[in-house]
């Protein structure tokens, strides 16, 4: 077999040098794949966190909107009650005025 002199490795056969390179390339591919899987998982976790924050925000906004609508309905009922009281008082005053005019 042909002998190769490789920097830092000394003498090695061509087949050993090829195997050494193949093993290194395979190791790098494995590391790259592990990094890719890790990056995918990190991206999934970030996406899940974003979705969770969106859900919390939407729930908070829905809660605030529901509270605002509840407050509006209460104010509408109060306004209607006050209007009813004013009409009742006006009617009583008109009756009293009519009674006074009759005398």
C-alpha positions as a printed Julia matrix, in Angstrom:
103×3 Matrix{Float64}:
    0.0    0.0    0.0
    0.98   3.57  -0.52
    2.32   5.34   2.54
    1.12   8.87   3.3
    2.75  11.38   5.55
    0.03  13.42   7.18
    0.63  16.47   9.3
    0.5   15.55  12.95
   -0.38  11.9   12.26
    2.9   10.54  10.95
    2.95   7.72   8.42
   -0.29   5.96   7.6
   -1.59   3.85   4.76
   -3.95   5.3    2.18
   -6.8    3.11   3.38
   -6.18   4.15   7.01
   -6.09   7.82   5.98
   -9.35   7.39   4.06
  -10.95   5.63   7.04
   -9.65   8.34   9.37
  -11.18  11.04   7.14
  -14.45   9.12   6.79
  -14.68   8.69  10.58
  -14.0   12.39  11.11
  -16.58  13.38   8.49
  -19.14  11.0   10.01
  -18.4   12.4   13.47
  -18.87  15.94  12.19
  -22.15  14.94  10.49
  -23.34  13.38  13.74
  -22.42  16.56  15.64
  -24.15  18.68  13.0
  -27.28  16.51  13.25
  -27.24  16.74  17.05
  -26.88  20.52  16.78
  -29.72  20.62  14.27
  -31.98  18.57  16.55
  -31.05  20.76  19.53
  -31.76  23.91  17.51
  -35.1   22.5   16.36
  -36.03  21.73  19.97
  -35.03  25.23  21.1
  -37.12  26.69  18.27
  -40.08  24.52  19.33
  -39.72  25.64  22.95
  -39.54  29.29  21.93
  -42.61  28.88  19.69
  -44.5   27.18  22.54
  -43.56  30.01  24.9
  -44.73  32.6   22.36
  -48.04  30.77  21.92
  -48.44  30.55  25.71
  -47.8   34.29  26.07
  -50.3   35.03  23.27
  -52.9   32.82  24.99
  -52.32  34.56  28.33
  -52.58  37.98  26.67
  -55.79  36.99  24.86
  -57.28  35.62  28.08
  -56.35  38.81  29.91
  -57.84  40.96  27.16
  -60.98  38.78  27.04
  -61.29  39.14  30.82
  -60.85  42.92  30.64
  -63.32  43.15  27.76
  -65.87  41.04  29.63
  -65.43  43.24  32.73
  -65.86  46.38  30.62
  -69.07  45.01  29.08
  -70.32  44.06  32.54
  -69.61  47.59  33.76
  -71.41  49.04  30.73
  -74.49  46.91  31.44
  -74.49  47.98  35.08
  -74.26  51.64  34.05
  -77.07  51.14  31.54
  -79.27  49.61  34.26
  -78.43  52.47  36.65
  -79.18  55.0   33.91
  -82.49  53.3   33.13
  -83.4   53.22  36.82
  -82.54  56.89  37.23
  -84.57  57.74  34.14
  -87.48  55.76  35.57
  -87.16  57.58  38.9
  -87.08  60.96  37.14
  -90.19  60.08  35.15
  -91.9   58.9   38.33
  -90.98  62.12  40.13
  -92.14  64.22  37.15
  -95.42  62.33  37.11
  -95.89  62.87  40.89
  -95.07  66.57  40.53
  -97.57  66.89  37.68
 -100.22  65.18  39.8
  -99.44  67.46  42.74
  -99.56  70.53  40.45
 -102.86  69.4   38.94
 -104.25  68.79  42.44
 -103.09  72.24  43.57
 -104.63  73.89  40.51
 -107.94  72.18  41.19
 -108.15  73.72  44.61
